[in-house]
Amino acid sequence: MSKAADTRMMILQKSFELIYRKGYQSTSIDEIIATTQVTKGAFYYHFKTKDDMGLSLITEVLYPGMYNVMIKPLEEGKNPAKDIYNVMENLLNDFVFFNPDYGCPAINLIEEMSPMNPVFKKALSKLVKQWQNAIVAALNKGKEAHIFTGTFVPEEVAMVVISGYGGVRNIGKALGKSSYKTYLKGLKTYLNKL
Amino acid sequence: MSKAADTRMMILQKSFELIYRKGYQSTSIDEIIATTQVTKGAFYYHFKTKDDMGLSLITEVLYPGMYNVMIKPLEEGKNPAKDIYNVMENLLNDFVFFNPDYGCPAINLIEEMSPMNPVFKKALSKLVKQWQNAIVAALNKGKEAHIFTGTFVPEEVAMVVISGYGGVRNIGKALGKSSYKTYLKGLKTYLNKL
DNA sequence: TTGTCAACATACCAATTAGTATGTTATGTC
DNA sequence: GACATAACATACTAATTGGTATGTTGACAA
């Protein structure tokens, strides 16, 4: 990676951390250049506007990050119910960068930016759809393998699961990490009944 | 209600609508006084600071509003699974003031303000706990009446339900109202298996 | 070695922000 | 009707905002 590309990625990474904790609109360019030690001229050399940077952040940091944790395990696993639970537990408990107080960066951006900027909305909805599709695909694979005892519509289960994740990230901001524990138990029971 | 109290409540109502659509931090005092036709002097006569107004908004607009829709039906109903579903459907589909693009005012505030202001966080966590308690109580009442066929932990079911709500309000911002429909079907299946 | 351009650095700007200082006016009480 | 105070109105401020105009520097091709 060239030095310029390094600088660009460094700005994106640090901005990601700042925006994760403070929100997109409340994170100023001045604050970003202060913590990155990059001058304003450098920032605006790499990004046309703040929104250009925000969008790059979604596609270049959020997309790759989510794939490894939320999609890949579902593609590779054999037991969908178990795999979905493990992905969720991994996300909620083991991801040390994520703090219950600050929730999930992707969920935060959806909350804040989807209503404000249609370009953000589109990029973020793509993110959601990818996870949704991965869950549906995993459930269908399990159905074909006759793993499940009951009948269900994969799309509906996927929606309950991803909604549960987004919601518990929200509730966790108010009630703390204990919400995660209770939710995970409830999720396990739910998945076992499929 | 005195004229002064009228003015105060009008400011709160209009601010509530603005903040619902734009977010708390992105809604400026100048914008509030422009849409309320109230001068800055009047605003700061009724509220010490912006945060003082925001907090009043939670306790004087959000609290009463949520009680009628989210709590009361659960206290009065006889069939918890059905009652929970109806509350959810009512919230998601019939509440015309709520727009899928803008989600739920309470969820929005939790997302944005819980990490920023501990006073907001406390007021909002109270809101969540009240709904949680109402759901748990309803489920326990149903258990005592031997309505349910399976066994479950009410606290865990309540957490799955309220997380689902918060989450689908989030997903709905990205994917639109169709998410609500899919989620409601999944929720119905879930509740029927209790 | 010199010219060129990518990759930055510095200094600015107009608009917007929450909040204040200092007014004026309406209203109820005696 | 005088007076006090509640309920507003107007004009300002210092700080912060995203963005720009105009520099400078370093590496690499010719």
mmCIF file of C-alpha atoms in Angstrom, chain B residues 78-81 137-152 194:
data_model
loop_
_atom_site.group_PDB
_atom_site.id
_atom_site.type_symbol
_atom_site.label_atom_id
_atom_site.label_comp_id
_atom_site.label_asym_id
_atom_site.label_seq_id
_atom_site.Cartn_x
_atom_site.Cartn_y
_atom_site.Cartn_z
ATOM 1 C CA LYS B 78 -56.474 -11.527 29.031
ATOM 2 C CA ASN B 79 -54.389 -13.325 26.398
ATOM 3 C CA PRO B 80 -50.758 -12.138 26.624
ATOM 4 C CA ALA B 81 -49.518 -13.654 23.363
ATOM 5 C CA ALA B 137 -46.309 -9.238 34.088
ATOM 6 C CA ALA B 138 -48.647 -10.093 31.232
ATOM 7 C CA LEU B 139 -46.765 -13.309 30.507
ATOM 8 C CA ASN B 140 -46.825 -14.308 34.175
ATOM 9 C CA LYS B 141 -50.535 -13.646 34.332
ATOM 10 C CA GLY B 142 -50.965 -15.913 31.320
ATOM 11 C CA LYS B 143 -48.850 -18.591 32.943
ATOM 12 C CA GLU B 144 -50.997 -18.554 36.049
ATOM 13 C CA ALA B 145 -54.067 -18.938 33.868
ATOM 14 C CA HIS B 146 -52.417 -21.922 32.143
ATOM 15 C CA ILE B 147 -52.767 -20.380 28.708
ATOM 16 C CA PHE B 148 -49.386 -21.496 27.443
ATOM 17 C CA THR B 149 -48.457 -25.005 26.346
ATOM 18 C CA GLY B 150 -44.660 -24.753 26.565
ATOM 19 C CA THR B 151 -42.256 -23.504 29.197
ATOM 20 C CA PHE B 152 -40.286 -20.275 28.923
ATOM 21 C CA LEU B 194 -45.048 -20.238 23.681
#
